[in-house]
mmCIF file of C-alpha atoms in Angstrom:
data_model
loop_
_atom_site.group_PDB
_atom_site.id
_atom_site.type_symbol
_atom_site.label_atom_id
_atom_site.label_comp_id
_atom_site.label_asym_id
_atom_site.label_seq_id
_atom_site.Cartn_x
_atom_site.Cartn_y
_atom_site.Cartn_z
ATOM 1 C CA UNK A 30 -33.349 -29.050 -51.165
ATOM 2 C CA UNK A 31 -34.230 -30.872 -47.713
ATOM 3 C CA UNK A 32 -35.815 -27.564 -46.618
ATOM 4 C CA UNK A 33 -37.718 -27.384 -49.811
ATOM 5 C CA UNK A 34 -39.093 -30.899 -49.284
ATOM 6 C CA UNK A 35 -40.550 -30.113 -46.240
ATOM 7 C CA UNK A 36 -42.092 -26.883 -47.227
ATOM 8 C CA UNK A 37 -43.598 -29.335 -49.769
ATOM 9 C CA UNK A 38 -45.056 -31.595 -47.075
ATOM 10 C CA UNK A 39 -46.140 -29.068 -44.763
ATOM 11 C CA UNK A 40 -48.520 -27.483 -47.889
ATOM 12 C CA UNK A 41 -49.736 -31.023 -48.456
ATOM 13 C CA UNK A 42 -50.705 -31.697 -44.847
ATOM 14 C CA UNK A 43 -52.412 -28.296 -44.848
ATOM 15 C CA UNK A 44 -54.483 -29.314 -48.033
ATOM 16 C CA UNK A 45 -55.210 -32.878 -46.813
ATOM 17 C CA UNK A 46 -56.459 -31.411 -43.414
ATOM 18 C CA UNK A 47 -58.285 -28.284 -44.442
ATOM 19 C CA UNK A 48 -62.097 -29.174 -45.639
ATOM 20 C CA UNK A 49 -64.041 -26.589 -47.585
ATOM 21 C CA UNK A 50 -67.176 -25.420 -46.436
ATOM 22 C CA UNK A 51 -68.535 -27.487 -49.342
ATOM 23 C CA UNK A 52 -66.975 -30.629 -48.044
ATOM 24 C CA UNK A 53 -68.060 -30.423 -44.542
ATOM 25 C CA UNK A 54 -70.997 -29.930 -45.256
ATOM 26 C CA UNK A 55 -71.158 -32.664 -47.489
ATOM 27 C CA UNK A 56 -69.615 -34.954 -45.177
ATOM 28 C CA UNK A 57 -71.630 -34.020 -42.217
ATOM 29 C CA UNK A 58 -73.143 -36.947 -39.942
ATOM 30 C CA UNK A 59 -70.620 -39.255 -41.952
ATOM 31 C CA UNK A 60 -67.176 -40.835 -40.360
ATOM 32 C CA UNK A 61 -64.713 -38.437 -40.714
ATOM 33 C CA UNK A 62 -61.007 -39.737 -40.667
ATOM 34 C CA UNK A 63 -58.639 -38.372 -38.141
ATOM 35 C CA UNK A 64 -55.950 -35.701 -39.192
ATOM 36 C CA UNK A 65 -52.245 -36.855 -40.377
ATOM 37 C CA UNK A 66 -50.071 -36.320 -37.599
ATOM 38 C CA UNK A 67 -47.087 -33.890 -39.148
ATOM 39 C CA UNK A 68 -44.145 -35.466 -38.621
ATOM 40 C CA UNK A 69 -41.744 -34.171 -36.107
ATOM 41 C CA UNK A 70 -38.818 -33.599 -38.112
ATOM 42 C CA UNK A 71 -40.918 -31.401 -40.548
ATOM 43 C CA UNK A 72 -41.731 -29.411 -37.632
ATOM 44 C CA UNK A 73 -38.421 -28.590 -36.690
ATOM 45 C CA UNK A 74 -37.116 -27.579 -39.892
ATOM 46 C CA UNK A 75 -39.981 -25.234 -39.699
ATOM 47 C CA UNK A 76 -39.680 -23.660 -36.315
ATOM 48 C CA UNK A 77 -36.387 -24.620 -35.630
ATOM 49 C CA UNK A 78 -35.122 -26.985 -32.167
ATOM 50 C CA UNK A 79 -34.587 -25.015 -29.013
ATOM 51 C CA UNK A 80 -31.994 -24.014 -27.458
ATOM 52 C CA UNK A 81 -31.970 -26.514 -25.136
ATOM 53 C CA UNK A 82 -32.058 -29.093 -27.787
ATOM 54 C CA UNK A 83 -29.195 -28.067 -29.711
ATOM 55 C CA UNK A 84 -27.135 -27.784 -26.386
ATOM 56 C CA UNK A 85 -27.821 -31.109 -25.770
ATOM 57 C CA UNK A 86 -27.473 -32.134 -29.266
ATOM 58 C CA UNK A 87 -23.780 -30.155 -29.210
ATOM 59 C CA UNK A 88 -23.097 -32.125 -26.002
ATOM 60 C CA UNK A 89 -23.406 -35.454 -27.430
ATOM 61 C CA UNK A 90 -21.055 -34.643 -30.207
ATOM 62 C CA UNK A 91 -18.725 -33.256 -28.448
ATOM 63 C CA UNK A 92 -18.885 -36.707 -25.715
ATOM 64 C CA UNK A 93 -19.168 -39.089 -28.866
ATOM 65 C CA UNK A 94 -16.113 -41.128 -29.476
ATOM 66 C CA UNK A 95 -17.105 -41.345 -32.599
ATOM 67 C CA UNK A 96 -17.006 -37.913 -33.907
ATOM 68 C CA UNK A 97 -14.190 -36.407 -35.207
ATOM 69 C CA UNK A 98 -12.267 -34.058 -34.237
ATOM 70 C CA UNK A 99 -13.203 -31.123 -36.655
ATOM 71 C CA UNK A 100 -17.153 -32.095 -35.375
ATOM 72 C CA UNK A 101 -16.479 -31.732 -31.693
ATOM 73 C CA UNK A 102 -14.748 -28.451 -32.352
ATOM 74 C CA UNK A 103 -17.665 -26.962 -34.413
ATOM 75 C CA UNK A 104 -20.125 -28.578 -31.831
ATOM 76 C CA UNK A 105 -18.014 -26.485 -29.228
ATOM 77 C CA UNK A 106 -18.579 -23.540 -30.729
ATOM 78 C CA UNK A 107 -22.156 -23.827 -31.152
ATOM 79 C CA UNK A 108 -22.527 -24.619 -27.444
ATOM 80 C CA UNK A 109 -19.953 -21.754 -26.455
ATOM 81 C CA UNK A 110 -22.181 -19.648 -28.859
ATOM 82 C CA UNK A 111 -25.970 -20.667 -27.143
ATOM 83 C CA UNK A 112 -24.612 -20.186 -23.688
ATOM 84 C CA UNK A 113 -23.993 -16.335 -24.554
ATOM 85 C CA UNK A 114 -27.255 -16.028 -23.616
ATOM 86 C CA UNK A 115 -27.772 -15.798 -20.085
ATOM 87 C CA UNK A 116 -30.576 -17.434 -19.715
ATOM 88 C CA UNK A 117 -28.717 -20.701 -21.578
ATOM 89 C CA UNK A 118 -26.367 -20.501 -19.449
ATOM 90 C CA UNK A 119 -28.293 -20.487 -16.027
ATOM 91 C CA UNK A 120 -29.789 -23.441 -17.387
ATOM 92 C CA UNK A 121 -26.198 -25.762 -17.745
ATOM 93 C CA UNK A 122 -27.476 -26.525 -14.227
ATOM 94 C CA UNK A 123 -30.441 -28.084 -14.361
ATOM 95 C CA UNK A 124 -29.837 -29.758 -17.625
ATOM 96 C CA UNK A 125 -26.729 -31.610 -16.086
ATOM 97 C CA UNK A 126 -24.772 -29.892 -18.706
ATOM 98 C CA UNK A 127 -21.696 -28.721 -16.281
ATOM 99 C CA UNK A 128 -19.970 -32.194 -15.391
ATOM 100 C CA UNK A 129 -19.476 -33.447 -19.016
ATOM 101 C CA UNK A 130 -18.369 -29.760 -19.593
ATOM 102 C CA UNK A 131 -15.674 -29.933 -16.456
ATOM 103 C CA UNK A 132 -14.797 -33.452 -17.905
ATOM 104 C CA UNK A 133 -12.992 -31.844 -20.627
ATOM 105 C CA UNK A 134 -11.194 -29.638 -18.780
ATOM 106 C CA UNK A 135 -9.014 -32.892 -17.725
ATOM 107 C CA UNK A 136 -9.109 -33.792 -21.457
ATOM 108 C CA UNK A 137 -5.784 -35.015 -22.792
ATOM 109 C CA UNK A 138 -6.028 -33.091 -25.769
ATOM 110 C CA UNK A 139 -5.314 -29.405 -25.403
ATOM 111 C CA UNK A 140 -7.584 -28.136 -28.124
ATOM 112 C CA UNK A 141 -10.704 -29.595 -25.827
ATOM 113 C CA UNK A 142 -9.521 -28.109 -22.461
ATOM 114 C CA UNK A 143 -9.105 -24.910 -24.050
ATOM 115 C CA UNK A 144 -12.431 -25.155 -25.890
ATOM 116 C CA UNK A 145 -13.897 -26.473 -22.236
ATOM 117 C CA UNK A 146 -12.280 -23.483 -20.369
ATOM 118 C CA UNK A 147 -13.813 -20.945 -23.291
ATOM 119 C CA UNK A 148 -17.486 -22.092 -21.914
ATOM 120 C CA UNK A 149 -16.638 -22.142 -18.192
ATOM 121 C CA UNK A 150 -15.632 -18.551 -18.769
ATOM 122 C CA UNK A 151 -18.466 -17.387 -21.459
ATOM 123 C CA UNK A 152 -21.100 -19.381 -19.008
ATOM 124 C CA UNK A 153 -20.265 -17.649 -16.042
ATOM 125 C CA UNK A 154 -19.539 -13.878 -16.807
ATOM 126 C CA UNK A 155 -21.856 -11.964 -14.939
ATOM 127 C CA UNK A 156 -24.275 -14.856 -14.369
ATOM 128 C CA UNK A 157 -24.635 -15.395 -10.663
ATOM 129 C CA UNK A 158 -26.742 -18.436 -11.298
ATOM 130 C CA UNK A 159 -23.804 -19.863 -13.304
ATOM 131 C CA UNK A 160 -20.932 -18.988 -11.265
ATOM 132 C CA UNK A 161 -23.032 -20.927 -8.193
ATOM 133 C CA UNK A 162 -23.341 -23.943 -10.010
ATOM 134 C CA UNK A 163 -19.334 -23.854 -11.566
ATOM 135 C CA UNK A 164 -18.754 -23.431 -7.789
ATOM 136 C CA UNK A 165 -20.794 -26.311 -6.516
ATOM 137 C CA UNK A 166 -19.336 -28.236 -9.290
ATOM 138 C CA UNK A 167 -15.988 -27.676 -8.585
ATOM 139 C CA UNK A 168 -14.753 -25.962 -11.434
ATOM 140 C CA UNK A 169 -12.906 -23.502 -9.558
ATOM 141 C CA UNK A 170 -9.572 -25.476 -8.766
ATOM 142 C CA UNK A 171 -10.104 -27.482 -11.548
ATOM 143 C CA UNK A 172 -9.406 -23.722 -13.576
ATOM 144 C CA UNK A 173 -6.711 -22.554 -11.322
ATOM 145 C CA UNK A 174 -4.360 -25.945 -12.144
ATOM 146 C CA UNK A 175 -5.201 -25.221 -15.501
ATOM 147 C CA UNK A 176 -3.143 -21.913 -14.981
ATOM 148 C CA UNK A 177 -0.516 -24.442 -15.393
ATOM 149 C CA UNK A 178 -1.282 -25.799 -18.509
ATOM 150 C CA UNK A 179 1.860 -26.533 -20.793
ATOM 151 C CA UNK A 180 0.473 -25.081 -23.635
ATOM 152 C CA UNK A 181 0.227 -20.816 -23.423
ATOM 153 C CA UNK A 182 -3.341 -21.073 -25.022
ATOM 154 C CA UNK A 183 -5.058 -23.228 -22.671
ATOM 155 C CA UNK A 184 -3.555 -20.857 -19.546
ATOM 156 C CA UNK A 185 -5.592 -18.132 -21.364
ATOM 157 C CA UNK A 186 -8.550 -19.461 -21.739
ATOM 158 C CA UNK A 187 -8.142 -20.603 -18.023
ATOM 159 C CA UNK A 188 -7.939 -16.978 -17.196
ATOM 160 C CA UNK A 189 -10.764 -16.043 -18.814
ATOM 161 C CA UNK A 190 -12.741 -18.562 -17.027
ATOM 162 C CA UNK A 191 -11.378 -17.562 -13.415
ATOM 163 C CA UNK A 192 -12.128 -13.773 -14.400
ATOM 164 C CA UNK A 193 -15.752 -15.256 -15.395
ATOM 165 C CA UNK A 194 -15.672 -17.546 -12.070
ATOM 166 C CA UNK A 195 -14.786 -15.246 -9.106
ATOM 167 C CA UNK A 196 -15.858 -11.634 -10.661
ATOM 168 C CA UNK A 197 -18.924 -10.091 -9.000
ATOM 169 C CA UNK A 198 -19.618 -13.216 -6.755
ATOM 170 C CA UNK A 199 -18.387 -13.133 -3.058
ATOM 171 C CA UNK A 200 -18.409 -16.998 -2.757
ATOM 172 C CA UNK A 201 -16.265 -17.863 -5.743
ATOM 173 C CA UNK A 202 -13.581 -15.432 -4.423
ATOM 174 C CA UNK A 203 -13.619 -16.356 -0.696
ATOM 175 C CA UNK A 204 -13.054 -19.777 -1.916
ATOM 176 C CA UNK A 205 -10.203 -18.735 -4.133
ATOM 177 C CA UNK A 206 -8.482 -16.868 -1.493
ATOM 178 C CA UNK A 207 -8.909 -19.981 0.485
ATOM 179 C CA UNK A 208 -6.711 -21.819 -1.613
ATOM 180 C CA UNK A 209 -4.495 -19.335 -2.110
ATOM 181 C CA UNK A 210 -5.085 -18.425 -5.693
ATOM 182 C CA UNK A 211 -3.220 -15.430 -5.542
ATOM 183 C CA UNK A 212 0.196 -16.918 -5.328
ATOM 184 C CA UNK A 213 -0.492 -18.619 -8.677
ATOM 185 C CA UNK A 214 -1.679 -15.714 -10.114
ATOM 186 C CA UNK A 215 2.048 -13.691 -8.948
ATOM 187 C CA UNK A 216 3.629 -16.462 -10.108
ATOM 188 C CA UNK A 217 1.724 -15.678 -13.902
ATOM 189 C CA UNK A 218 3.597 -12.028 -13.217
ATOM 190 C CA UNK A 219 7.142 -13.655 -12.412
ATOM 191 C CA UNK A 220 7.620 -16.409 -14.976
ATOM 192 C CA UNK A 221 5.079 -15.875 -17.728
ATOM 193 C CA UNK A 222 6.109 -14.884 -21.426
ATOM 194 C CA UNK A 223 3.148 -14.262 -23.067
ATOM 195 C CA UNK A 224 2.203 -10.875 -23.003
ATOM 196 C CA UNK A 225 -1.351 -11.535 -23.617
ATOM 197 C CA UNK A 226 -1.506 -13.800 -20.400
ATOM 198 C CA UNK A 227 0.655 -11.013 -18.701
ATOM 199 C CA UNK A 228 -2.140 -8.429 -19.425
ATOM 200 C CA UNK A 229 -5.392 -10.997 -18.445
ATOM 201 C CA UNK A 230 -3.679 -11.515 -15.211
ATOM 202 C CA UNK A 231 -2.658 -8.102 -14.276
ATOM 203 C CA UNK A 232 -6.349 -7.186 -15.227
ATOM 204 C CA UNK A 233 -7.897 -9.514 -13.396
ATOM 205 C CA UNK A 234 -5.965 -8.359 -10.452
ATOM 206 C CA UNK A 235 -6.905 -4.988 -10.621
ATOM 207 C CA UNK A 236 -10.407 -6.022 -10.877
ATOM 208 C CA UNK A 237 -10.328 -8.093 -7.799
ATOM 209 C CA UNK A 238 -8.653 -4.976 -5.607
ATOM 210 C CA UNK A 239 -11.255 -3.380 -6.410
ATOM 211 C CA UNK A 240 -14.171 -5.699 -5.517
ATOM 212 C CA UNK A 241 -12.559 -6.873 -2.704
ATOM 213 C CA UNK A 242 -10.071 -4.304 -0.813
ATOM 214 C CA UNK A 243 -8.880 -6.885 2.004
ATOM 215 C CA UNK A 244 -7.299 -8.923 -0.469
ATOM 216 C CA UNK A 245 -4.322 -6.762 -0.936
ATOM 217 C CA UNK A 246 -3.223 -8.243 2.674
ATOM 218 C CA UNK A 247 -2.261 -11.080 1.205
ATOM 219 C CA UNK A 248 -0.933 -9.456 -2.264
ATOM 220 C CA UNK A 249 1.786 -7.849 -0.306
ATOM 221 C CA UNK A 250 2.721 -10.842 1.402
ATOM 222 C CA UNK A 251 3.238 -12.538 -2.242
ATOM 223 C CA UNK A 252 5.576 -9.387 -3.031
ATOM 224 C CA UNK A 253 2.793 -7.604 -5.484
ATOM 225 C CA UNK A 254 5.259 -4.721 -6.203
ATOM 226 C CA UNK A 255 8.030 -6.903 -6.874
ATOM 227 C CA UNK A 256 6.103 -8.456 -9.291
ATOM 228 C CA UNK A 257 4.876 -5.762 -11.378
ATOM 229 C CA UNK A 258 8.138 -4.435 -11.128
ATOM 230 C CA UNK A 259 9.465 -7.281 -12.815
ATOM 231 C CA UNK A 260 6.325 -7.081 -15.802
ATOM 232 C CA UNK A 261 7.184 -3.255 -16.076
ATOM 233 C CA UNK A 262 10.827 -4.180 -16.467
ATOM 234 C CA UNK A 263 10.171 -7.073 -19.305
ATOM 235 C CA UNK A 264 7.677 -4.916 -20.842
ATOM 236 C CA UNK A 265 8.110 -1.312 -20.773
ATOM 237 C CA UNK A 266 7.373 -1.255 -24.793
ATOM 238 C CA UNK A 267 4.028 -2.351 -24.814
ATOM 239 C CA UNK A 268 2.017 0.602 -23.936
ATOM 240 C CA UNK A 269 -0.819 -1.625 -22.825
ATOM 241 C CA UNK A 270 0.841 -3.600 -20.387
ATOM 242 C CA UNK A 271 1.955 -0.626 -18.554
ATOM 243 C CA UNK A 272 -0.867 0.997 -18.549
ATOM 244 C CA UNK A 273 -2.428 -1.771 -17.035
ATOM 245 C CA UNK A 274 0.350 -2.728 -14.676
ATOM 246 C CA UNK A 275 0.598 1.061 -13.634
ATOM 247 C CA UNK A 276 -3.554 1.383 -12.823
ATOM 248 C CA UNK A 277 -3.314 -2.093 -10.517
ATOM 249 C CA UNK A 278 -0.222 -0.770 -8.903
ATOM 250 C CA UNK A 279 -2.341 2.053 -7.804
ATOM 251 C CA UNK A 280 -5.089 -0.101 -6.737
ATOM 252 C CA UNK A 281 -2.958 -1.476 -4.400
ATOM 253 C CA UNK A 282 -1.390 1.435 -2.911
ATOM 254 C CA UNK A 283 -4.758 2.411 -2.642
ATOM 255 C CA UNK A 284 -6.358 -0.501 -0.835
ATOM 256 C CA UNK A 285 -3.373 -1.793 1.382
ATOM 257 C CA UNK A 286 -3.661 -1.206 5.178
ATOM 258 C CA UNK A 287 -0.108 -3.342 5.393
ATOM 259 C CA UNK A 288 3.418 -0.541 5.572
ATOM 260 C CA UNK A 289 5.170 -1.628 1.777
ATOM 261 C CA UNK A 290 8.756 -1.718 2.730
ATOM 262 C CA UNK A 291 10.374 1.499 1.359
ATOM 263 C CA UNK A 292 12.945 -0.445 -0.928
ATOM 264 C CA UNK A 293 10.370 -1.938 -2.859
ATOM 265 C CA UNK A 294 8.921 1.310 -2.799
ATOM 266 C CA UNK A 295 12.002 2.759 -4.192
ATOM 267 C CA UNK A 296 12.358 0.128 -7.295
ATOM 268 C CA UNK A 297 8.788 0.238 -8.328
ATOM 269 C CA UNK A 298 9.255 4.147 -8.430
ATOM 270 C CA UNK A 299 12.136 3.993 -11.126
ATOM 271 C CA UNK A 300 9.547 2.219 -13.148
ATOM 272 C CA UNK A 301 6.967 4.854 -13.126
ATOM 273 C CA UNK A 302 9.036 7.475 -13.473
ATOM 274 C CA UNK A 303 10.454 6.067 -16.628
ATOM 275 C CA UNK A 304 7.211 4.940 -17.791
ATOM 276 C CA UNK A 305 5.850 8.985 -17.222
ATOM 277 C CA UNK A 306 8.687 9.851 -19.536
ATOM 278 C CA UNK A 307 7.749 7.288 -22.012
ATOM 279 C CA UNK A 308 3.664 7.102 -21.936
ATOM 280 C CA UNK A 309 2.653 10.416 -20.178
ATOM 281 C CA UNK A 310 0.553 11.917 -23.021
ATOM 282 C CA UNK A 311 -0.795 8.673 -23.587
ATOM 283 C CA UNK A 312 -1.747 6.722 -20.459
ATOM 284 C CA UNK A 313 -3.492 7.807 -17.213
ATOM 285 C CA UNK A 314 -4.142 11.359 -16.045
ATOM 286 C CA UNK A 315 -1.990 14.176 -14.519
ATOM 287 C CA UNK A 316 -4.127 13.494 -11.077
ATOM 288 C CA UNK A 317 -2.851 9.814 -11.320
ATOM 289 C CA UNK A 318 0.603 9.922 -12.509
ATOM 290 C CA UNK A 319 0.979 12.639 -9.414
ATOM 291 C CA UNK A 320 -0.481 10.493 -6.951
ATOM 292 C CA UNK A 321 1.321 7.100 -7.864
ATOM 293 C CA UNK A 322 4.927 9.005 -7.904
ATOM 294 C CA UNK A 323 4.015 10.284 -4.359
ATOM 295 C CA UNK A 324 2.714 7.130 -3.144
ATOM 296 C CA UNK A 325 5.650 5.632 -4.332
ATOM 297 C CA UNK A 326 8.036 8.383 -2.968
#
């Protein structure tokens, strides 16, 4: 109806400030009044706000004290929703968009630092820009306490949002090797539950041996293998999780420069050879289930 209306207004401007060849002509050398401004409002539900509007617009919802909380969570998913674009997101910066965002992630209600850590991570994936400006914000630690949330779905999301933060950018990671982010990340692998959380963090492992080699210096310090061996040992049912624990077990034995101590060697190899029984028409190749039982021999 409101959209109709201003239709309706829009085709009465356009008649009120559209003279005929007739009229003009008539009217010439006479005082001509000045065209209705169109108002604003009818503009918008014509061409639609930007982006940049409704961010701001979700923002101020989402901050209100006086919005409720089924408002704040649909204004969160609008904003988690603009920032998908890249270009939305680079702009969190200069719009001062990444404080009140960070804010949340302190927020005593569990729902909002979950929903805060969904746009750290979203904002940041593969956005250099982004991951800068989470960085010079000081998201990062902020994240990795979050890893120690109470409740299992705000750990997730944190996940997600240190995968988004350190991924691909050399900065992020240096900084969370600086404050030892690994060790919370083993500790995920020795005293989680959640499978889902398992899986994140032994992906996000994996993905970091691979970008970054070195780092399995310190891994093996933390006891890596005894680790996985304990995720393989709690999980060998689910085919995913040893599939993934499996491929970052061979990242490591593929990046480490440091001698793994042959007992731990020895435990870890019970695992694969039992998961080979179990998964080997299903998971990895004959090339990698070779190599990982002689690497492991």
């Amino acid at each position: 109806m409101s959209q109709q209306k201003s239709l309706n207004e829009l085709l009465q401007w356009s008649i009120i400030n559209q003279a005929t060849e007739k009229e003009d002509a008539s009217a010439e050398g006479a005082t001509k009044e000045p065209p209705r401004k169109l108002d604003p409002e009818i503009i918008d539900a014509i061409l639609g706000k930007s982006d940049s509007q409704l961010m701001i617009e979700a923002m101020t919802v989402i901050k209100s004290p006086q919005s409720t909380d089924e408002q704040k969570e649909v204004a969160w998913e609008d904003f988690e929703m603009l920032i998908q674009q890249i270009d939305n997101a680079s702009n969190m910066e200069n719009m001062k968009l990444w404080p009140p965002v960070l804010e949340e992630l302190k927020s005593s209600n569990p729902k909002y630092r979950e929903q805060a850590a969904w746009v750290c991570g979203t904002a940041t994936q593969n956005n250099p820009k982004a991951q800068a400006a989470f960085l010079k914000e000081k998201g990062l630690p902020m994240v990795i306490e979050m890893l120690s949330d109470p409740e299992t779905f705000v750990r997730a999301k944190a996940i997600y949002a240190l995968s988004g933060a350190i991924k691909h950018f050399e900065p992020a990671l240096q900084e969370f090797k600086n404050v030892d982010g690994f060790k919370t990340l083993i500790d995920i692998l020795n005293n989680e539950n959640d499978i889902s959380l398992l899986r994140k963090t032994v992906f996000l492992l994996n993905t970091v041996l691979i970008q970054d080699p070195a780092c399995s210096t310190r891994l093996a310090e933390l006891e890596i293998l005894h680790a996985l061996d304990h995720v393989l040992d709690q999980h060998m049912d689910d085919e995913d999780v040893v599939e993934k624990s499996l491929v970052t077990l061979k990242t490591f034995l593929d990046s480490t420069s440091s001698p793994v101590h042959p007992a731990a060697l020895a435990i870890i190899r019970q695992k694969v050879l039992t998961a080979k029984d179990k998964y080997s028409q299903f998971i990895l190749d004959t090339e990698a289930w070779a190599d990982l039982e002689k690497k492991t021999a």
